[in-house]
């Protein structure tokens, strides 16, 4: 009896070598689950797997296997080629893909992760070079929020008092209590463990979390601020999800930006 097949639309997150010529692919499927499947002969010249580029969106026909499922057909939906022809864009995309690969699981559906990520990868390929880190930051902030670790940047997480728009205590720095989920006001700061973060950086964090990718692509951001937001993201992910993204570390140490 022939093995059952299924169709799947997904974004290619990761490729891992398998044996002499095969690849294992990890994809974010349309239902928000992770799909892992083998592309046989993918590393041979002329293989259909040339259509399975990282960060592209593809339609697949997959055969269920005993241990690993096997990709039979590939159709490109959106190649997102602009990402792969730019080192800056590829570096940011690798952060987004690594986070998605870490927070998604086979068989565990999540209805908003795919449309959000599809939009983010498209925007990353099309925005101006100065905006690429901001687009990555926004995607990371939105993904961790969807995963249940949404940061609060505008009001105190303990008492609800507005912090970012506090004109009376308009200090250059605010207190961010990462473990407790966001900023804290000057009255509550003694009750929790917190770090000083520049008010401007937190305003950017809030803006990137709350805005659409179209708005973000059209709002020029200083590179130093985009990096500062990325550092907040790194601390947030480490504290709440328990992972240090390798691609984010690379972004901090590379000289390409
Ligand atoms: Zn407070």
Coordinates of N, CA and C and ligand atoms in Angstrom, one line a residue:
X1 N 0.8 -1.2 0.0 CA 0.0 0.0 0.0 C 0.9 1.3 0.0
X2 N 0.5 2.2 -0.8 CA 1.3 3.5 -0.9 C 1.2 4.2 0.4
X3 N 2.3 4.9 0.8 CA 2.4 5.7 2.0 C 1.5 6.9 1.8
X4 N 0.8 7.4 2.9 CA 0.0 8.6 2.8 C 0.9 9.8 2.5
X5 N 0.3 10.7 1.7 CA 1.0 12.0 1.4 C 0.1 13.1 2.0
X6 N 0.8 14.3 2.1 CA 0.1 15.5 2.5 C 0.8 16.7 1.9
X7 N 0.0 17.8 1.7 CA 0.5 19.0 1.2 C 0.8 20.0 2.3
X8 N 1.8 20.8 2.1 CA 2.1 21.7 3.2 C 2.8 23.0 2.6
X9 N 2.3 24.2 3.1 CA 3.0 25.4 2.7 C 3.8 25.8 3.9
X10 N 5.1 26.2 3.7 CA 6.0 26.6 4.8 C 7.1 27.5 4.4
X11 N 7.7 28.0 5.4 CA 8.9 28.9 5.3 C 10.1 28.0 5.7
X12 N 11.1 28.0 4.9 CA 12.3 27.2 5.2 C 13.2 27.9 6.3
X13 N 13.3 27.2 7.4 CA 14.0 27.8 8.5 C 15.5 27.3 8.6
X14 N 15.7 26.0 8.3 CA 17.0 25.4 8.6 C 17.2 24.2 7.7
X15 N 18.4 24.0 7.2 CA 18.8 22.8 6.5 C 20.0 22.1 7.2
X16 N 19.8 20.8 7.4 CA 20.9 20.1 8.0 C 21.3 18.9 7.1
X17 N 22.6 18.7 6.9 CA 23.1 17.7 6.0 C 22.8 16.3 6.6
X18 N 22.4 15.4 5.7 CA 22.1 14.0 6.2 C 22.8 13.1 5.2
X19 N 23.7 12.2 5.7 CA 24.4 11.3 4.8 C 25.1 12.0 3.7
X20 N 25.3 11.3 2.5 CA 26.1 11.7 1.4 C 25.5 12.9 0.7
X21 N 24.2 12.9 0.5 CA 23.6 13.9 -0.5 C 22.2 14.4 0.0
X22 N 21.7 14.0 1.1 CA 20.4 14.4 1.5 C 20.4 15.6 2.5
X23 N 19.3 16.2 2.6 CA 19.2 17.3 3.6 C 17.9 17.1 4.5
X24 N 18.0 17.4 5.7 CA 16.8 17.5 6.6 C 16.4 19.0 6.6
X25 N 15.1 19.3 6.3 CA 14.7 20.6 6.4 C 13.7 20.8 7.5
X26 N 13.9 22.0 8.2 CA 12.9 22.4 9.2 C 12.1 23.6 8.6
X27 N 10.8 23.5 8.6 CA 10.0 24.6 8.1 C 8.9 25.0 9.1
X28 N 8.6 26.3 9.0 CA 7.4 26.8 9.8 C 6.2 26.6 8.8
X29 N 5.3 25.7 9.2 CA 4.1 25.4 8.4 C 3.1 26.5 8.6
X30 N 2.1 26.5 7.7 CA 1.0 27.5 7.7 C 0.2 27.4 9.0
X31 N 0.1 26.3 9.6 CA -0.6 26.1 10.9 C 0.2 26.5 12.1
X32 N 1.4 26.9 11.9 CA 2.3 27.4 13.0 C 3.1 26.3 13.6
X33 N 2.9 25.0 13.1 CA 3.7 23.9 13.6 C 5.0 23.8 12.9
X34 N 5.9 23.1 13.4 CA 7.2 22.9 12.7 C 7.0 21.6 11.9
X35 N 7.5 21.6 10.6 CA 7.5 20.4 9.8 C 9.0 20.1 9.5
X36 N 9.3 18.8 9.8 CA 10.7 18.3 9.5 C 10.6 17.2 8.4
X37 N 11.3 17.4 7.3 CA 11.2 16.4 6.3 C 12.6 16.3 5.5
X38 N 12.8 15.2 4.9 CA 14.0 14.9 4.1 C 13.9 15.3 2.7
X39 N 14.9 16.0 2.1 CA 14.9 16.2 0.7 C 16.0 15.3 0.2
X40 N 15.6 14.2 -0.5 CA 16.6 13.2 -0.9 C 17.4 13.7 -2.1
X41 N 18.7 13.4 -2.1 CA 19.5 13.9 -3.2 C 19.6 15.4 -3.4
X42 N 19.3 16.1 -2.3 CA 19.2 17.5 -2.4 C 20.5 18.2 -2.7
X43 N 21.6 17.5 -2.3 CA 22.9 18.2 -2.5 C 23.6 17.8 -3.8
X44 N 22.8 17.0 -4.6 CA 23.4 16.7 -6.0 C 23.0 17.8 -6.9
X45 N 23.9 18.0 -8.0 CA 23.6 19.1 -8.9 C 22.3 18.8 -9.7
X46 N 21.5 19.9 -9.9 CA 20.3 19.7 -10.7 C 19.1 19.2 -9.9
X47 N 19.3 19.0 -8.6 CA 18.2 18.5 -7.7 C 17.1 19.5 -7.6
X48 N 15.9 19.0 -7.4 CA 14.7 19.9 -7.2 C 14.9 20.7 -5.9
X49 N 15.8 20.3 -5.1 CA 16.0 21.0 -3.8 C 16.6 22.4 -4.0
X50 N 17.0 22.7 -5.2 CA 17.5 24.1 -5.5 C 16.3 25.1 -5.2
X51 N 15.1 24.6 -5.2 CA 13.9 25.4 -4.9 C 13.6 25.5 -3.4
X52 N 14.5 24.8 -2.6 CA 14.3 24.8 -1.2 C 15.3 25.7 -0.5
X53 N 15.3 27.0 -0.9 CA 16.3 27.9 -0.3 C 15.8 28.4 1.0
X54 N 16.8 28.7 1.9 CA 16.5 29.3 3.2 C 15.6 30.5 3.1
X55 N 14.7 30.7 4.0 CA 13.8 31.9 4.1 C 12.8 32.0 3.0
X56 N 12.8 31.0 2.0 CA 11.7 31.1 1.0 C 10.5 30.4 1.5
X57 N 9.3 30.8 0.9 CA 8.1 30.2 1.2 C 7.7 29.2 0.1
X58 N 7.4 28.0 0.4 CA 7.2 26.9 -0.6 C 6.0 26.1 -0.3
X59 N 5.4 25.5 -1.4 CA 4.4 24.5 -1.2 C 5.0 23.2 -1.5
X60 N 4.8 22.2 -0.6 CA 5.4 20.9 -0.6 C 4.4 19.8 -0.7
X61 N 4.8 18.7 -1.5 CA 4.1 17.5 -1.4 C 5.0 16.5 -0.6
X62 N 4.5 16.0 0.5 CA 5.3 15.2 1.4 C 4.7 13.8 1.6
X63 N 5.6 12.8 1.6 CA 5.2 11.4 1.8 C 5.6 11.1 3.3
X64 N 4.6 10.5 4.0 CA 4.9 10.1 5.4 C 5.9 8.9 5.4
X65 N 6.9 9.1 6.1 CA 7.9 8.0 6.3 C 7.8 7.4 7.6
X66 N 8.6 6.3 7.8 CA 8.5 5.6 9.1 C 9.1 6.5 10.2
X67 N 10.3 7.1 9.9 CA 10.9 7.9 10.9 C 10.8 9.4 10.4
X68 N 11.3 9.7 9.2 CA 11.2 11.0 8.7 C 10.4 11.1 7.5
X69 N 9.6 12.1 7.3 CA 8.8 12.3 6.1 C 9.7 12.8 5.0
X70 N 9.3 12.5 3.7 CA 10.1 12.8 2.6 C 9.4 13.7 1.6
X71 N 10.2 14.8 1.2 CA 9.6 15.8 0.3 C 9.7 15.2 -1.2
X72 N 8.5 15.2 -1.8 CA 8.4 14.7 -3.2 C 8.4 15.8 -4.2
X73 N 7.7 16.9 -3.9 CA 7.5 18.0 -4.9 C 7.7 19.3 -4.2
X74 N 8.2 20.3 -4.9 CA 8.4 21.7 -4.4 C 7.9 22.7 -5.4
X75 N 7.1 23.6 -4.9 CA 6.7 24.8 -5.7 C 7.0 26.0 -4.9
X76 N 7.7 27.0 -5.6 CA 8.0 28.2 -4.8 C 6.8 29.2 -4.8
X77 N 6.5 29.6 -3.6 CA 5.4 30.6 -3.4 C 6.0 32.0 -3.4
X78 N 7.1 32.2 -2.7 CA 7.8 33.5 -2.6 C 9.2 33.1 -2.3
X79 N 10.2 33.4 -3.2 CA 11.6 33.0 -3.0 C 12.3 33.9 -2.0
X80 N 11.8 35.1 -1.8 CA 12.5 36.0 -0.9 C 13.9 36.1 -1.2
X81 N 14.2 36.2 -2.5 CA 15.6 36.1 -3.0 C 16.5 37.3 -2.5
X82 N 15.8 38.5 -2.3 CA 16.6 39.7 -1.9 C 17.3 39.5 -0.6
X83 N 16.7 38.6 0.3 CA 17.3 38.3 1.6 C 18.7 37.6 1.4
X84 N 18.7 36.7 0.5 CA 19.9 35.8 0.3 C 21.0 36.5 -0.5
X85 N 20.7 37.6 -1.2 CA 21.7 38.3 -1.9 C 22.3 39.5 -1.1
X86 N 22.0 39.6 0.1 CA 22.5 40.7 1.0 C 22.9 40.1 2.3
X87 N 24.2 40.3 2.7 CA 24.7 39.7 3.9 C 24.0 40.3 5.1
X88 N 23.7 41.6 5.1 CA 22.9 42.2 6.2 C 21.6 41.5 6.4
X89 N 20.9 41.4 5.3 CA 19.5 40.8 5.3 C 19.6 39.3 5.8
X90 N 20.6 38.6 5.2 CA 20.7 37.2 5.6 C 21.0 37.0 7.1
X91 N 21.8 37.9 7.6 CA 22.2 37.9 9.0 C 21.0 38.1 9.9
X92 N 20.1 39.0 9.5 CA 18.9 39.3 10.3 C 17.9 38.1 10.1
X93 N 17.8 37.6 8.9 CA 16.9 36.5 8.7 C 17.3 35.3 9.5
X94 N 18.6 35.1 9.6 CA 19.1 33.9 10.4 C 18.7 34.0 11.8
X95 N 18.6 35.2 12.4 CA 18.1 35.3 13.8 C 16.6 35.0 13.8
X96 N 15.8 35.5 12.9 CA 14.4 35.2 12.9 C 14.1 33.7 12.7
X97 N 14.9 33.1 11.8 CA 14.7 31.7 11.6 C 15.1 30.8 12.8
X98 N 16.2 31.2 13.4 CA 16.7 30.4 14.5 C 15.6 30.5 15.7
X99 N 15.1 31.7 15.9 CA 14.1 31.8 17.0 C 12.9 30.9 16.7
X100 N 12.4 31.0 15.4 CA 11.2 30.2 15.0 C 11.5 28.7 15.2
X101 N 12.7 28.3 14.8 CA 13.0 26.9 14.9 C 13.0 26.4 16.3
X102 N 13.4 27.3 17.2 CA 13.5 27.0 18.6 C 12.2 27.0 19.3
X103 N 11.3 27.9 18.9 CA 10.0 28.0 19.7 C 8.8 27.2 19.1
X104 N 9.0 26.6 17.9 CA 8.0 25.8 17.3 C 8.3 24.3 17.5
X105 N 7.2 23.5 17.3 CA 7.4 22.1 17.6 C 6.5 21.3 16.5
X106 N 7.0 20.1 16.2 CA 6.3 19.3 15.3 C 4.9 18.9 15.9
X107 N 3.8 19.2 15.1 CA 2.5 18.8 15.6 C 1.8 19.8 16.5
X108 N 2.5 20.9 16.9 CA 2.0 21.9 17.8 C 1.6 23.1 17.0
X109 N 0.3 23.3 16.8 CA -0.2 24.4 15.9 C -0.2 25.7 16.7
X110 N 0.0 26.8 15.9 CA -0.1 28.1 16.4 C -0.6 29.0 15.3
X111 N -1.8 29.5 15.4 CA -2.4 30.1 14.2 C -1.8 31.4 13.7
X112 N -1.1 32.2 14.5 CA -0.6 33.5 14.0 C 0.9 33.6 13.7
X113 N 1.6 32.5 14.0 CA 3.1 32.6 13.8 C 3.4 32.7 12.3
X114 N 2.7 31.9 11.4 CA 3.0 31.9 10.0 C 2.8 33.2 9.3
X115 N 1.5 33.7 9.4 CA 1.3 35.0 8.7 C 2.2 36.1 9.2
X116 N 2.4 36.2 10.5 CA 3.4 37.2 11.0 C 4.8 37.0 10.4
X117 N 5.2 35.8 10.4 CA 6.6 35.5 9.9 C 6.7 35.7 8.4
X118 N 5.7 35.3 7.7 CA 5.6 35.5 6.2 C 5.8 37.0 5.9
X119 N 5.0 37.8 6.6 CA 5.1 39.3 6.4 C 6.5 39.8 6.7
X120 N 7.0 39.3 7.8 CA 8.3 39.8 8.3 C 9.4 39.5 7.3
X121 N 9.5 38.2 6.8 CA 10.5 37.9 5.8 C 10.3 38.7 4.5
X122 N 9.1 38.9 4.1 CA 8.9 39.7 2.9 C 9.4 41.1 3.1
X123 N 9.0 41.7 4.3 CA 9.5 43.1 4.6 C 11.0 43.2 4.7
X124 N 11.6 42.1 5.3 CA 13.1 42.1 5.4 C 13.7 42.2 4.0
X125 N 13.1 41.5 3.0 CA 13.7 41.5 1.7 C 13.4 42.8 0.9
X126 N 12.5 43.6 1.4 CA 12.1 44.8 0.6 C 12.4 46.1 1.2
X127 N 12.7 46.1 2.5 CA 12.9 47.4 3.2 C 14.3 48.0 2.8
X128 N 14.5 49.2 3.2 CA 15.8 49.8 2.9 C 16.9 49.2 3.8
X129 N 18.1 49.2 3.4 CA 19.2 48.5 4.2 C 19.2 49.0 5.7
X130 N 18.9 50.3 5.9 CA 19.0 50.9 7.2 C 17.9 50.3 8.2
X131 N 16.9 49.7 7.6 CA 15.8 49.2 8.5 C 15.8 47.8 8.8
X132 N 16.8 47.0 8.3 CA 16.7 45.6 8.4 C 16.8 45.1 9.8
X133 N 17.6 45.7 10.7 CA 17.7 45.3 12.1 C 16.4 45.6 12.8
X134 N 15.8 46.7 12.5 CA 14.5 47.1 13.1 C 13.4 46.0 12.7
X135 N 13.4 45.6 11.5 CA 12.4 44.6 11.1 C 12.6 43.3 11.8
X136 N 13.9 42.9 12.0 CA 14.3 41.7 12.7 C 13.8 41.9 14.2
X137 N 14.2 43.0 14.8 CA 13.8 43.3 16.2 C 12.3 43.1 16.4
X138 N 11.5 43.7 15.4 CA 10.0 43.7 15.5 C 9.5 42.2 15.5
X139 N 10.1 41.5 14.5 CA 9.7 40.1 14.4 C 10.0 39.3 15.7
X140 N 11.2 39.5 16.2 CA 11.5 38.8 17.5 C 10.6 39.2 18.6
X141 N 10.3 40.5 18.8 CA 9.4 40.9 19.9 C 8.0 40.4 19.7
X142 N 7.5 40.3 18.5 CA 6.2 39.9 18.2 C 6.1 38.3 18.4
X143 N 7.2 37.6 18.0 CA 7.2 36.1 18.2 C 7.2 35.8 19.7
X144 N 8.1 36.4 20.4 CA 8.1 36.1 21.9 C 6.8 36.5 22.6
X145 N 6.2 37.5 22.1 CA 4.8 37.9 22.6 C 3.8 36.8 22.3
X146 N 3.8 36.3 21.1 CA 2.8 35.3 20.7 C 3.1 34.0 21.5
X147 N 4.4 33.8 21.9 CA 4.7 32.6 22.7 C 4.4 32.7 24.1
X148 N 3.8 33.9 24.5 CA 3.4 34.0 25.9 C 4.3 34.8 26.8
X149 N 5.3 35.4 26.2 CA 6.3 36.2 27.0 C 6.3 37.7 26.6
X150 N 5.1 38.2 26.4 CA 5.0 39.6 25.9 C 5.5 40.6 26.9
X151 N 6.5 41.4 26.5 CA 7.0 42.4 27.4 C 6.1 43.6 27.4
X152 N 6.1 44.3 28.6 CA 5.3 45.6 28.7 C 6.3 46.7 28.8
X153 N 6.3 47.6 27.9 CA 7.4 48.6 27.8 C 6.8 50.0 28.2
X154 N 5.5 50.2 28.3 CA 4.9 51.5 28.5 C 4.5 51.8 29.9
X155 N 4.0 50.8 30.6 CA 3.5 51.1 32.0 C 4.1 50.1 33.0
X156 N 4.2 50.5 34.2 CA 4.8 49.6 35.3 C 4.0 48.3 35.4
X157 N 4.8 47.2 35.4 CA 4.2 45.9 35.4 C 3.6 45.6 36.8
X158 N 4.0 46.4 37.8 CA 3.5 46.1 39.2 C 2.3 46.9 39.5
X159 N 2.3 48.2 39.2 CA 1.2 49.1 39.6 C 0.4 49.7 38.4
X160 N 0.9 49.6 37.2 CA 0.2 50.0 36.0 C 0.4 51.5 35.7
X161 N 1.2 52.2 36.4 CA 1.5 53.6 36.2 C 2.3 53.8 34.9
X162 N 1.9 54.8 34.0 CA 2.6 55.0 32.8 C 4.1 55.3 33.1
X163 N 5.0 54.7 32.4 CA 6.4 54.9 32.7 C 7.1 55.7 31.5
X164 N 6.8 55.2 30.3 CA 7.5 55.8 29.1 C 7.0 57.2 28.8
X165 N 5.7 57.5 29.1 CA 5.2 58.8 28.8 C 5.2 59.7 30.1
X166 N 5.9 59.3 31.1 CA 6.0 60.0 32.4 C 6.8 61.3 32.2
X167 N 6.1 62.4 32.0 CA 6.8 63.7 31.7 C 7.5 64.3 33.0
X168 N 6.9 63.9 34.2 CA 7.4 64.5 35.4 C 8.8 63.9 35.7
X169 N 8.9 62.6 35.7 CA 10.2 62.0 36.0 C 10.9 61.6 34.7
X170 N 11.0 62.6 33.8 CA 11.6 62.2 32.5 C 13.1 62.0 32.5
X171 N 13.4 60.9 33.2 CA 14.9 60.5 33.3 C 15.3 59.9 32.0
X172 N 16.6 60.0 31.7 CA 17.1 59.3 30.4 C 17.1 57.8 30.5
X173 N 17.0 57.2 31.7 CA 16.9 55.8 31.8 C 15.7 55.3 32.5
X174 N 15.2 54.2 32.2 CA 14.0 53.5 32.9 C 14.5 52.2 33.5
X175 N 13.7 51.6 34.4 CA 14.1 50.3 35.0 C 13.3 49.2 34.3
X176 N 14.0 48.3 33.8 CA 13.4 47.1 33.1 C 13.6 45.9 34.0
X177 N 12.5 45.3 34.4 CA 12.5 44.1 35.2 C 12.2 42.9 34.3
X178 N 13.2 42.3 33.7 CA 13.0 41.3 32.7 C 12.2 40.1 33.2
X179 N 12.6 39.6 34.3 CA 11.9 38.4 34.9 C 10.4 38.7 35.2
X180 N 10.1 40.0 35.6 CA 8.8 40.3 36.0 C 7.9 40.8 34.8
X181 N 8.5 40.9 33.6 CA 7.7 41.1 32.4 C 7.7 42.5 31.8
X182 N 8.5 43.4 32.4 CA 8.5 44.8 31.7 C 9.1 45.9 32.6
X183 N 8.7 47.1 32.2 CA 9.3 48.3 33.0 C 8.6 48.4 34.3
X184 N 9.3 49.0 35.3 CA 8.8 49.3 36.6 C 9.0 50.8 36.9
X185 N 8.0 51.4 37.6 CA 8.1 52.8 37.9 C 9.1 53.0 39.1
X186 N 9.4 54.3 39.4 CA 10.4 54.6 40.5 C 9.9 54.2 41.8
X187 N 8.6 54.1 42.0 CA 8.0 53.7 43.3 C 8.2 52.2 43.5
X188 N 8.1 51.4 42.5 CA 8.1 49.9 42.6 C 9.5 49.3 42.4
X189 N 10.4 50.1 41.9 CA 11.7 49.6 41.5 C 12.4 48.8 42.6
X190 N 12.2 49.2 43.9 CA 12.9 48.5 44.9 C 12.4 47.1 45.2
X191 N 11.2 46.8 44.6 CA 10.6 45.5 44.9 C 11.1 44.4 44.0
X192 N 11.7 44.7 42.9 CA 12.1 43.7 41.9 C 13.5 43.9 41.5
X193 N 14.1 42.9 40.8 CA 15.4 43.0 40.2 C 15.2 43.6 38.8
X194 N 16.0 44.7 38.6 CA 15.8 45.4 37.3 C 17.2 45.9 36.7
X195 N 17.2 46.2 35.5 CA 18.4 46.9 34.9 C 18.0 48.2 34.3
X196 N 18.9 49.1 34.2 CA 18.7 50.4 33.6 C 18.8 50.3 32.1
X197 N 17.7 50.8 31.4 CA 17.8 50.8 29.9 C 17.4 52.2 29.5
X198 N 18.0 52.7 28.4 CA 17.7 54.1 28.0 C 16.2 54.2 27.6
X199 N 15.6 55.3 28.0 CA 14.2 55.6 27.7 C 14.0 55.5 26.2
X200 N 14.9 56.0 25.4 CA 14.7 56.0 24.0 C 14.7 54.6 23.4
X201 N 15.6 53.7 24.0 CA 15.6 52.3 23.5 C 14.2 51.7 23.9
X202 N 13.7 51.9 25.1 CA 12.4 51.3 25.4 C 11.3 51.9 24.6
X203 N 11.4 53.1 24.2 CA 10.3 53.7 23.3 C 10.4 53.0 22.0
X204 N 11.6 52.7 21.5 CA 11.7 52.0 20.3 C 11.2 50.5 20.4
X205 N 11.5 49.9 21.5 CA 11.0 48.5 21.8 C 9.5 48.5 21.7
X206 N 8.8 49.5 22.4 CA 7.4 49.6 22.4 C 6.8 49.8 21.0
X207 N 7.5 50.8 20.3 CA 7.0 51.1 18.9 C 7.1 49.9 18.0
X208 N 8.2 49.2 18.1 CA 8.4 48.0 17.2 C 7.5 46.9 17.5
X209 N 7.2 46.7 18.8 CA 6.3 45.7 19.2 C 4.8 46.0 18.7
X210 N 4.4 47.3 18.8 CA 3.1 47.6 18.5 C 2.7 48.0 17.1
X211 N 3.8 48.2 16.3 CA 3.5 48.7 14.9 C 3.5 47.6 13.9
X212 N 2.9 47.9 12.7 CA 2.9 46.9 11.6 C 4.3 47.0 10.9
X213 N 4.6 46.0 10.1 CA 5.9 45.9 9.4 C 5.9 47.1 8.3
X214 N 4.8 47.4 7.8 CA 4.8 48.6 6.8 C 5.2 49.9 7.5
X215 N 4.6 50.1 8.7 CA 5.0 51.3 9.5 C 6.4 51.3 9.8
X216 N 6.9 50.1 10.3 CA 8.3 50.0 10.7 C 9.3 50.3 9.5
X217 N 8.9 49.7 8.4 CA 9.8 49.9 7.2 C 9.9 51.4 6.8
X218 N 8.9 52.2 7.2 CA 8.8 53.6 6.8 C 9.3 54.6 7.9
X219 N 9.7 54.0 9.0 CA 10.2 54.9 10.2 C 11.7 54.7 10.4
X220 N 12.5 55.7 9.9 CA 13.9 55.5 10.1 C 14.3 55.4 11.5
X221 N 15.2 54.4 11.7 CA 15.8 54.2 13.1 C 17.3 54.3 13.1
X222 N 17.8 54.9 14.1 CA 19.3 54.9 14.3 C 19.8 53.5 14.5
X223 N 20.9 53.1 13.8 CA 21.4 51.8 13.9 C 21.8 51.4 15.4
X224 N 22.3 52.4 16.1 CA 22.7 52.1 17.5 C 21.4 51.7 18.3
X225 N 20.3 52.4 18.1 CA 19.1 52.0 18.8 C 18.5 50.7 18.3
X226 N 18.7 50.4 17.0 CA 18.2 49.0 16.6 C 19.0 47.9 17.2
X227 N 20.3 48.2 17.4 CA 21.2 47.2 18.1 C 20.8 47.1 19.6
X228 N 20.5 48.3 20.2 CA 20.1 48.3 21.6 C 18.9 47.5 21.9
X229 N 17.9 47.6 20.9 CA 16.7 46.8 21.1 C 17.0 45.3 20.9
X230 N 17.9 45.0 20.0 CA 18.3 43.6 19.8 C 18.9 43.0 21.1
X231 N 19.6 43.9 21.8 CA 20.2 43.4 23.1 C 19.1 43.1 24.1
X232 N 18.1 44.0 24.2 CA 17.0 43.7 25.1 C 16.3 42.4 24.7
X233 N 16.1 42.2 23.4 CA 15.5 40.9 22.9 C 16.3 39.7 23.4
X234 N 17.7 39.8 23.2 CA 18.5 38.7 23.6 C 18.4 38.4 25.1
X235 N 18.4 39.4 26.0 CA 18.2 39.2 27.4 C 16.8 38.6 27.7
X236 N 15.8 39.1 27.0 CA 14.5 38.6 27.2 C 14.3 37.1 26.8
X237 N 14.9 36.7 25.7 CA 14.8 35.3 25.2 C 15.6 34.4 26.2
X238 N 16.8 34.9 26.6 CA 17.6 34.1 27.6 C 16.8 33.9 28.9
X239 N 16.2 34.9 29.4 CA 15.5 34.8 30.7 C 14.2 34.0 30.6
X240 N 13.4 34.2 29.5 CA 12.1 33.6 29.5 C 12.1 32.3 28.7
X241 N 12.9 32.1 27.7 CA 12.9 30.9 26.9 C 14.1 30.0 27.2
X242 N 15.1 30.6 27.8 CA 16.3 29.9 28.2 C 17.3 29.5 27.1
X243 N 17.3 30.3 26.0 CA 18.2 30.1 24.9 C 19.0 31.3 24.6
X244 N 20.2 31.2 24.1 CA 21.0 32.3 23.6 C 21.1 32.1 22.1
X245 N 20.5 32.9 21.3 CA 20.5 32.7 19.9 C 21.9 32.9 19.3
X246 N 22.4 31.9 18.6 CA 23.7 32.0 18.0 C 23.8 33.1 17.0
X247 N 22.7 33.2 16.2 CA 22.7 34.1 15.1 C 22.7 35.6 15.6
X248 N 22.1 35.8 16.8 CA 22.1 37.1 17.4 C 23.5 37.4 17.9
X249 N 24.1 36.5 18.5 CA 25.5 36.7 18.9 C 26.4 37.1 17.7
X250 N 26.2 36.4 16.6 CA 27.0 36.7 15.4 C 26.7 38.1 14.9
X251 N 25.4 38.5 15.0 CA 25.0 39.9 14.6 C 25.8 40.9 15.4
X252 N 25.9 40.6 16.7 CA 26.6 41.6 17.6 C 28.1 41.7 17.4
X253 N 28.7 40.6 16.9 CA 30.1 40.6 16.7 C 30.6 40.9 15.3
X254 N 29.7 40.7 14.3 CA 30.1 41.0 12.9 C 30.3 42.5 12.7
X255 N 31.2 42.7 11.7 CA 31.5 44.1 11.4 C 30.7 44.6 10.1
X256 N 29.7 43.8 9.7 CA 29.1 44.1 8.4 C 28.1 45.3 8.5
X257 N 27.6 45.6 9.7 CA 26.6 46.7 9.8 C 27.3 48.1 10.1
Ligands
LIG1 ZN1 4.9 50.9 39.7

